[in-house]
Amino acid sequence: MQLFNELKTLGHKHIKADKKAGEKVPSGMWIACPKCHQSFYHKDLGIYQVCPNCEYGFRITARERLKWLVDSFSEMDDSLKTTDPLKFPNYQKKLSKARIQTGLNDSVLTGMAKIEDQRLALGIMDPAFIMGSMGTITGEKITRLFERATRQRVPVVLFTSSGGARMQEGIFSLMQMAKISQAVKRHSEAGLLYITVLTDPTTGGVTASFAMQGDIILSEPRVLVGFAGKRVIEQTTHQKVPSDLQDAERVLEHGFIDAIVARKDIKNKIAWLLELHSKGSDVNG
Amino acid sequence: MVSLLDKKKTAAQIVANARSEEKMSAYELIDGIFSEFMELHGDRLSDDDAAIVGGVAKFNDTPVTVIATNKGKSAEERLRTHFGCPEPSGYRKSLRLIKQAEKFRRPVIAFVNTAGAYPGKSAEENGQGEAIAHNLLEISSVKTPVISMIYGEGGSGGALALACGDRVWMFENSMYSVLSPEGFAAILWKDSSRADEAADVMQLTPEKLLEQHVIDGIVPESRSHKRVFKAVKKILQKELTDLEKLTSSELIEKRHQRFRQF
Ligand SMILES: [Zn+2]
């Protein structure tokens, strides 16, 4: 009984801590890692915003990630705006707030980039834009990214981070999964490389489509990767789920992730993989 | 209980009807529409999911591949199928059968009635997300016609994984949505009791979805199962005739355009 209570308390703490993962690091403050629960002075997280103890990468905006990820970048489709297909109450207000917060028109930043002189089509989802949820513009930007990459015969690298579907866009959010998947397929059939990098959190419809469609699937350490929410699983099955069920490390053990790469090493790893695949692509072209 | 036959129904009534106990089971539907159905089991990897029934049959003498999500009739069967919520192995079985259909140039007919992919511990461990993602990827370029009919609930990615082909029809008393109205109300308004209101906002009825080109048509329902079968057969016959006129590349290009518009 005592053990059960302890477990329950731990689980509760974990859920609470996970919620905090969405909050921005307040400057000049001590910050607790939502994964290992150790506290650090904010400057200790460094430019990569990584926990010095467990290597968990704190949630950062797409533009923050871009700063250290690429050598050059030209943004695409930065003025597309959703038609708000359900005319959902207060949605426009929510969108305006998210746009100001992230400097993006929707939950993904896309463009053509260079990493160590190698061209790639790059997409970075932003967890701060309505929880990285997938709206019609998210889907359209990613689809166009794959279409351009197919035309120009370049690889695609996509950083995923998403709470799932954009509820305010209803069925149109769902349709993005099919739309993007066909663009991924055409890019793949052209013999081109697609790398996904899972970042915290990658869930729902994004996991059930392009996050899991990469030729190579990388993940940052201790990322939440799953399809269904933990609470939904517990309510449906009436069973408590292990707190690490959807940790990238466990998902790797089950065979769905190729490698876990620390945030500071991501750029080099991508550069190396692009170089490794550059010959094959030439032959096909 | 609102009659299935009432002409003007609210979105909430359609949701109730879509979930009604009176709905046909997957096997009743298959027996009513096809002849000589032979069930083919298993995903060839690890499992055979009872929530997705698949196999080969004849449709007016033409060989077809049939796939249907199954909620089950008895309590035991409902437990086994998780009330029609597929495990990853269910999606893998369906994809195996679709690739088999492609090899032998058989059209695929899929019937969908699921609240969604099963949210469970083992489903997560076995890659529920990957299984659906793989269906979406592969079905997008499969070289044989794929026609789907939502006959009850069409819940989220778990339904889309079997409704991403050339045509999607819905029964008059069915719904198709990104999540349940209860879930929608709980997430957006922190109040799951506002599900009826959510159902209205979500535009999950066949009529609304037809207007938005999410679906291609509505199957009229009636109390007589025979009449429903007759209606389904007539629609399938016409769709198959149309789709079989296309070359493989035309078929795939049109399928691409169907989803590219969103
Ligand atoms: Zn830590």
XYZ file of C-alpha atoms and ligand atoms in Angstrom:
548
model
C 0.000 0.000 0.000
C 2.805 2.331 0.981
C 4.639 1.516 -2.252
C 1.515 2.116 -4.302
C 1.053 5.528 -2.715
C 4.634 6.454 -3.358
C 4.335 5.446 -6.985
C 1.174 7.431 -7.335
C 2.784 10.524 -5.852
C 5.754 10.159 -8.146
C 3.500 9.814 -11.167
C 1.547 12.875 -10.150
C 4.723 14.884 -9.733
C 5.864 13.722 -13.136
C 2.704 14.879 -14.873
C 2.904 18.243 -13.134
C 6.536 18.612 -14.095
C 5.749 17.735 -17.695
C 3.228 20.551 -17.860
C 5.967 22.918 -16.790
C 8.009 21.798 -19.793
C 5.810 24.077 -21.895
C 6.787 27.165 -19.942
C 9.596 29.384 -21.068
C 12.741 29.599 -19.028
C 12.388 32.743 -16.926
C 15.578 34.793 -17.095
C 17.614 35.279 -13.942
C 15.876 32.353 -12.273
C 16.525 28.883 -11.055
C 14.945 26.327 -13.310
C 13.944 22.737 -12.585
C 14.413 20.072 -15.239
C 10.975 18.498 -15.889
C 12.602 15.101 -16.462
C 15.214 14.641 -13.697
C 13.791 17.309 -11.352
C 17.190 18.832 -10.586
C 17.428 22.609 -10.393
C 19.912 24.755 -12.251
C 20.713 28.400 -12.670
C 19.282 29.330 -16.072
C 22.696 30.221 -17.521
C 23.856 26.659 -16.847
C 21.533 25.481 -19.633
C 23.752 27.217 -22.194
C 22.867 28.189 -25.756
C 21.309 24.793 -26.417
C 18.950 25.051 -23.416
C 19.848 21.553 -22.238
C 19.711 20.053 -18.738
C 23.346 19.650 -17.576
C 22.356 16.549 -15.628
C 20.254 14.413 -18.010
C 20.693 16.088 -21.444
C 16.950 16.742 -21.780
C 16.486 19.559 -24.274
C 14.097 22.203 -22.977
C 11.311 23.249 -25.328
C 12.526 26.079 -27.538
C 10.905 28.044 -30.338
C 11.696 27.229 -33.961
C 13.604 30.487 -34.410
C 15.745 29.816 -31.338
C 16.664 26.405 -32.762
C 17.428 27.875 -36.168
C 20.107 30.155 -34.649
C 22.578 27.339 -34.008
C 21.336 24.727 -36.459
C 22.100 26.104 -39.920
C 24.713 28.151 -41.757
C 22.175 29.828 -44.016
C 18.402 29.837 -44.355
C 15.827 31.306 -46.672
C 12.319 31.118 -45.299
C 9.310 29.937 -47.343
C 5.566 30.541 -47.126
C 5.784 32.841 -44.115
C 2.614 34.734 -44.922
C 0.100 31.931 -45.476
C -2.825 32.266 -43.106
C -5.543 29.801 -42.167
C -9.055 30.372 -43.495
C -10.376 29.335 -40.063
C -12.628 26.732 -41.734
C -14.890 26.135 -38.719
C -15.090 29.862 -37.905
C -14.196 28.788 -34.417
C -14.947 31.273 -31.601
C -11.854 33.113 -30.287
C -9.528 31.184 -32.618
C -8.288 34.318 -34.382
C -7.297 35.838 -31.053
C -5.392 32.680 -30.116
C -3.600 32.733 -33.474
C -2.551 36.377 -33.117
C -1.095 35.666 -29.693
C 0.805 32.622 -30.988
C 2.162 34.615 -33.944
C 3.527 37.296 -31.645
C 4.997 34.706 -29.271
C 6.824 32.722 -31.964
C 7.347 35.106 -34.873
C 5.744 32.519 -37.150
C 2.560 32.480 -39.245
C 1.742 28.966 -38.012
C 3.239 26.087 -36.038
C 6.098 25.244 -38.394
C 9.023 27.199 -39.806
C 10.082 26.048 -43.291
C 12.725 27.009 -45.796
C 15.771 26.050 -47.818
C 18.899 25.822 -45.721
C 22.586 25.012 -45.828
C 24.476 23.004 -43.248
C 28.212 22.792 -43.925
C 27.688 23.649 -47.592
C 25.019 20.994 -48.117
C 21.583 22.092 -49.303
C 18.473 20.796 -47.589
C 14.808 21.589 -47.167
C 14.301 22.269 -43.469
C 11.188 22.315 -41.305
C 11.099 23.068 -37.589
C 7.855 22.752 -35.635
C 7.314 25.199 -32.815
C 5.906 23.856 -29.531
C 5.001 27.393 -28.465
C 2.563 27.872 -31.370
C -0.727 26.500 -29.933
C 1.248 23.502 -28.596
C 2.733 22.775 -32.008
C -0.678 21.578 -33.121
C -1.199 20.721 -36.779
C -3.432 23.191 -38.587
C -4.108 23.517 -42.308
C -1.218 25.956 -42.722
C 1.164 23.659 -40.834
C 0.187 20.933 -43.283
C 0.383 23.199 -46.310
C 3.855 24.491 -45.390
C 5.217 20.991 -44.833
C 3.616 19.718 -48.051
C 5.115 22.587 -50.057
C 8.487 21.934 -48.429
C 8.434 18.329 -49.647
C 7.192 19.362 -53.090
C 9.990 21.883 -53.507
C 12.548 19.392 -52.187
C 11.331 16.827 -54.732
C 11.579 19.338 -57.607
C 15.026 20.531 -56.562
C 16.202 17.032 -55.599
C 17.293 17.882 -52.077
C 16.845 16.007 -48.793
C 14.310 17.047 -46.157
C 15.095 17.385 -42.463
C 12.117 17.927 -40.197
C 12.141 18.665 -36.452
C 8.829 17.510 -35.014
C 7.152 18.876 -31.907
C 3.415 18.693 -31.553
C 0.550 18.180 -29.166
C -1.409 16.669 -32.087
C -4.308 17.934 -34.149
C -5.445 21.576 -34.215
C -8.887 21.099 -32.653
C -10.070 24.492 -33.884
C -9.714 23.316 -37.500
C -11.554 20.036 -36.997
C -11.520 17.509 -39.836
C -9.267 19.760 -41.932
C -6.521 19.207 -39.396
C -6.958 15.447 -39.871
C -6.757 15.751 -43.668
C -3.250 17.232 -43.346
C -1.949 13.822 -42.266
C -2.980 12.314 -45.618
C -1.879 15.358 -47.616
C 1.612 15.443 -46.103
C 2.004 11.652 -46.328
C 1.515 11.685 -50.092
C 4.096 14.446 -50.483
C 6.531 12.426 -48.338
C 5.872 9.383 -50.529
C 6.622 11.257 -53.760
C 9.840 12.645 -52.305
C 10.803 9.138 -51.205
C 9.981 7.614 -54.598
C 12.363 10.141 -56.163
C 15.142 8.458 -54.166
C 15.628 11.378 -51.808
C 16.539 11.313 -48.137
C 14.135 12.303 -45.354
C 15.384 12.639 -41.775
C 13.064 13.319 -38.861
C 14.314 14.627 -35.537
C 11.798 14.081 -32.753
C 11.789 16.821 -30.125
C 9.683 17.264 -27.015
C 6.789 16.464 -27.341
C 5.974 14.486 -30.495
C 2.459 13.077 -30.201
C -0.905 12.385 -31.860
C -1.409 12.935 -35.560
C 2.176 14.070 -36.104
C 3.504 10.801 -34.672
C 0.892 8.967 -36.751
C 2.123 10.570 -39.968
C 5.322 12.358 -40.995
C 7.259 11.952 -37.709
C 7.323 8.186 -38.255
C 7.872 8.295 -42.036
C 11.541 9.276 -42.100
C 14.198 7.106 -43.718
C 16.110 7.883 -40.560
C 14.358 8.793 -37.315
C 16.477 10.580 -34.698
C 15.359 11.873 -31.337
C 16.711 14.227 -28.733
C 17.197 12.605 -25.288
C 14.204 12.088 -22.979
C 11.655 13.334 -25.518
C 8.006 12.375 -25.072
C 7.079 10.303 -28.155
C 3.656 8.726 -28.407
C 0.342 8.441 -30.168
C -2.278 8.620 -27.409
C -2.071 10.831 -24.331
C -1.142 9.154 -21.067
C -4.380 10.247 -19.419
C -6.489 8.865 -22.264
C -4.665 5.524 -21.993
C -5.241 5.370 -18.233
C -8.906 6.299 -18.547
C -9.485 3.749 -21.318
C -7.580 0.812 -19.867
C -8.161 1.573 -16.160
C -4.490 0.817 -15.629
C -1.681 3.051 -14.544
C 0.951 3.306 -17.265
C 4.678 3.395 -16.479
C 5.895 6.990 -16.374
C 8.579 6.239 -18.968
C 6.242 4.467 -21.451
C 6.591 7.239 -24.022
C 10.198 8.252 -23.382
C 12.232 8.249 -26.597
C 14.664 5.816 -24.946
C 11.860 3.228 -24.482
C 10.449 3.889 -27.966
C 13.941 3.192 -29.355
C 14.036 -0.124 -27.470
C 10.753 -1.085 -29.135
C 12.246 -0.410 -32.538
C 10.736 2.874 -33.668
C 13.700 5.268 -33.396
C 17.116 4.866 -35.056
C 19.243 6.853 -32.632
C 19.113 9.342 -29.770
C 21.341 12.337 -30.397
C 22.159 15.075 -27.889
C 21.059 18.526 -29.001
C 24.607 19.866 -29.230
C 25.521 17.036 -31.636
C 22.455 17.258 -33.894
C 23.970 19.651 -36.435
C 27.085 17.525 -36.952
C 25.070 14.322 -37.144
C 22.759 15.780 -39.790
C 25.721 17.103 -41.788
C 27.322 13.662 -41.677
C 24.131 11.871 -42.740
C 23.548 14.320 -45.601
C 27.095 13.755 -46.809
C 26.712 9.993 -46.518
C 23.601 10.062 -48.713
C 24.737 12.664 -51.236
C 26.220 10.109 -53.670
C 23.093 7.949 -53.926
C 21.011 10.961 -54.769
C 23.424 11.981 -57.570
C 23.202 8.558 -59.144
C 19.400 8.665 -59.153
C 19.404 12.178 -60.590
C -34.230 7.334 -29.073
C -34.377 9.256 -32.297
C -35.356 7.121 -35.249
C -32.688 6.361 -37.777
C -35.207 7.441 -40.361
C -35.925 10.967 -39.187
C -35.012 13.213 -42.037
C -33.800 16.343 -40.276
C -31.370 15.424 -37.541
C -29.152 17.523 -35.351
C -25.444 16.770 -35.228
C -25.890 15.328 -31.715
C -28.608 12.966 -32.986
C -26.335 11.792 -35.774
C -23.603 11.103 -33.215
C -26.053 9.027 -31.140
C -27.218 7.124 -34.226
C -23.656 6.517 -35.415
C -22.914 4.862 -32.076
C -26.258 3.036 -31.886
C -26.385 -0.600 -30.801
C -28.616 -1.194 -33.825
C -25.678 -0.660 -36.198
C -24.781 -3.614 -38.369
C -21.666 -5.555 -37.469
C -18.757 -5.841 -39.874
C -19.680 -9.461 -40.663
C -23.358 -8.637 -41.353
C -22.247 -5.897 -43.711
C -19.770 -8.130 -45.527
C -22.274 -10.992 -45.865
C -24.929 -8.635 -47.163
C -22.798 -7.073 -49.877
C -20.314 -9.706 -51.028
C -20.464 -13.397 -51.783
C -18.020 -16.168 -50.884
C -16.110 -14.093 -48.311
C -13.014 -15.807 -46.980
C -11.387 -14.175 -43.981
C -7.603 -13.837 -44.065
C -5.943 -13.427 -40.695
C -2.829 -11.842 -39.293
C -0.248 -9.152 -39.949
C 2.588 -11.664 -40.665
C 4.649 -10.016 -37.951
C 3.224 -10.842 -34.562
C -0.517 -10.724 -34.217
C -4.058 -10.957 -35.547
C -6.185 -8.044 -34.428
C -9.899 -8.857 -34.056
C -10.851 -5.192 -34.448
C -10.039 -5.315 -38.159
C -11.562 -8.027 -40.292
C -10.086 -8.617 -43.718
C -10.212 -11.053 -46.560
C -11.159 -11.804 -50.134
C -14.632 -12.065 -51.622
C -16.597 -11.622 -54.783
C -18.564 -8.531 -55.615
C -20.946 -9.306 -58.482
C -18.467 -11.990 -59.616
C -15.448 -9.642 -59.431
C -12.734 -10.615 -56.916
C -12.204 -7.884 -54.308
C -10.321 -7.389 -51.059
C -12.548 -6.440 -48.155
C -11.428 -4.753 -44.934
C -13.742 -3.737 -42.102
C -13.289 -2.467 -38.579
C -15.401 -4.555 -36.237
C -16.978 -3.485 -32.944
C -18.371 -6.934 -32.307
C -21.812 -8.038 -31.130
C -21.317 -10.142 -27.982
C -19.735 -8.805 -24.800
C -16.836 -11.186 -25.286
C -16.260 -10.033 -28.861
C -16.469 -6.379 -27.842
C -13.822 -6.912 -25.232
C -11.597 -8.661 -27.741
C -11.971 -5.887 -30.341
C -11.752 -3.075 -27.752
C -15.165 -1.994 -29.114
C -13.721 -1.698 -32.589
C -10.539 0.200 -31.733
C -7.670 -1.388 -33.689
C -4.229 -2.244 -32.358
C -1.165 -1.476 -34.521
C -1.307 -5.074 -35.775
C -4.767 -4.348 -37.191
C -3.403 -1.540 -39.340
C -0.486 -3.747 -40.380
C -2.883 -6.541 -41.346
C -4.949 -4.132 -43.426
C -1.859 -2.829 -45.217
C -0.688 -6.368 -45.907
C -4.036 -7.153 -47.521
C -4.035 -3.907 -49.514
C -0.559 -4.677 -50.922
C -1.788 -8.177 -51.753
C -4.783 -6.659 -53.552
C -2.414 -4.431 -55.533
C -0.376 -7.435 -56.617
C -3.447 -9.188 -57.984
C -5.134 -5.994 -59.239
C -8.135 -6.436 -56.965
C -10.035 -3.355 -55.828
C -10.128 -2.725 -52.072
C -13.365 -1.941 -50.235
C -12.918 -0.759 -46.630
C -15.719 -0.282 -44.098
C -14.934 1.929 -41.127
C -16.699 2.114 -37.781
C -14.222 2.996 -35.060
C -13.975 5.569 -32.316
C -10.255 5.593 -33.117
C -7.042 3.607 -32.841
C -6.809 1.856 -29.478
C -5.089 3.938 -26.795
C -3.289 1.302 -24.721
C 0.085 0.515 -23.230
C 0.897 -2.282 -25.666
C -0.494 -0.261 -28.579
C 2.045 2.446 -27.761
C 4.844 -0.083 -27.346
C 3.993 -1.720 -30.660
C 4.031 1.578 -32.521
C 0.437 2.713 -33.013
C 1.701 5.964 -34.546
C 4.106 4.199 -36.884
C 1.451 1.709 -38.006
C -0.996 4.454 -39.013
C 1.797 6.541 -40.562
C 2.854 3.589 -42.689
C -0.700 3.020 -43.948
C -1.023 6.677 -44.951
C 2.314 6.580 -46.754
C 1.763 3.328 -48.647
C -1.918 3.680 -49.537
C -1.129 7.033 -51.179
C 0.538 5.227 -54.077
C -1.091 1.802 -54.170
C -1.913 0.810 -57.763
C -5.446 -0.435 -57.257
C -8.725 1.345 -56.462
C -9.426 1.872 -52.742
C -12.991 2.773 -51.758
C -13.906 3.468 -48.132
C -17.292 3.695 -46.434
C -17.702 5.028 -42.914
C -20.713 3.176 -41.518
C -20.760 4.378 -37.903
C -18.001 6.278 -36.165
C -15.035 7.634 -38.070
C -12.644 8.624 -35.317
C -9.466 10.510 -36.133
C -6.242 8.993 -37.482
C -7.491 5.504 -36.698
C -10.286 5.999 -39.249
C -8.214 8.001 -41.739
C -5.716 5.129 -41.988
C -8.493 3.159 -43.727
C -10.090 6.109 -45.523
C -7.191 7.636 -47.447
C -7.893 6.122 -50.860
C -9.850 7.124 -53.964
C -13.373 7.494 -52.612
C -14.864 8.002 -49.175
C -18.593 7.563 -48.608
C -20.512 7.860 -45.369
C -23.697 6.208 -44.194
C -26.500 8.649 -43.458
C -26.131 7.933 -39.727
C -22.393 8.194 -39.339
C -19.829 10.728 -38.177
C -16.248 11.572 -39.068
C -14.146 13.811 -36.880
C -10.723 14.664 -35.543
C -11.757 13.428 -32.095
C -14.941 12.629 -30.156
C -17.286 15.529 -29.385
C -16.739 14.738 -25.676
C -12.978 14.997 -26.081
C -13.328 18.134 -28.159
C -15.480 19.830 -25.498
C -13.147 18.699 -22.721
C -10.040 20.063 -24.420
C -11.415 23.324 -25.737
C -13.972 24.234 -23.108
C -12.790 22.058 -20.193
C -16.335 20.684 -20.064
C -17.154 17.316 -21.653
C -20.862 17.789 -20.943
C -20.954 20.297 -23.795
C -20.532 17.435 -26.288
C -23.773 18.202 -28.149
C -22.657 21.753 -28.743
C -19.241 20.464 -29.831
C -20.851 18.059 -32.305
C -22.527 21.025 -33.948
C -19.372 23.160 -34.153
C -17.196 20.308 -35.409
C -19.076 19.778 -38.716
C -18.855 16.014 -38.355
C -22.092 15.081 -40.150
C -22.153 13.504 -43.630
C -24.006 16.513 -45.008
C -21.435 19.020 -43.762
C -18.507 16.852 -44.837
C -19.959 16.411 -48.311
C -20.223 20.198 -48.643
C -16.527 20.447 -47.735
C -15.545 17.703 -50.232
C -14.129 15.580 -47.407
C -16.428 12.789 -48.611
C -17.821 11.867 -52.012
C -21.344 10.844 -51.131
C -23.889 9.681 -48.579
C -25.369 6.180 -48.376
C -29.102 6.364 -47.579
C -30.088 4.143 -44.653
C -33.332 2.401 -43.913
C -34.675 -0.020 -41.314
C -34.413 -2.828 -43.826
C -30.844 -4.054 -44.011
C -31.606 -5.430 -47.463
C -32.313 -1.946 -48.729
C -29.071 -0.641 -47.281
C -27.114 -3.475 -48.920
C -28.803 -2.707 -52.218
C -27.867 0.972 -51.944
C -24.254 0.154 -51.071
C -23.965 -2.310 -53.954
C -25.287 0.211 -56.431
C -22.777 2.833 -55.263
C -19.846 0.405 -55.265
C -20.720 -0.826 -58.749
C -20.725 2.686 -60.140
C -17.536 3.764 -58.355
C -15.651 0.639 -59.397
C -16.723 1.051 -63.010
C -15.493 4.655 -62.970
C -12.212 3.908 -61.211
C -11.366 0.932 -63.371
C -11.401 3.142 -66.461
C -8.312 4.929 -65.141
C -4.722 3.848 -65.706
C -2.655 3.287 -62.555
C -0.937 6.644 -62.886
C -4.222 8.484 -63.476
C -5.702 6.740 -60.464
C -2.823 7.782 -58.204
C -2.772 11.327 -59.573
C -6.498 11.764 -58.884
C -6.067 10.301 -55.398
C -3.267 12.803 -54.851
C -5.474 15.710 -55.935
C -8.267 14.475 -53.686
C -6.172 15.141 -50.574
C -3.959 17.927 -51.953
C -6.969 20.286 -51.969
C -7.008 20.459 -48.152
Zn 17.373 16.788 -16.373
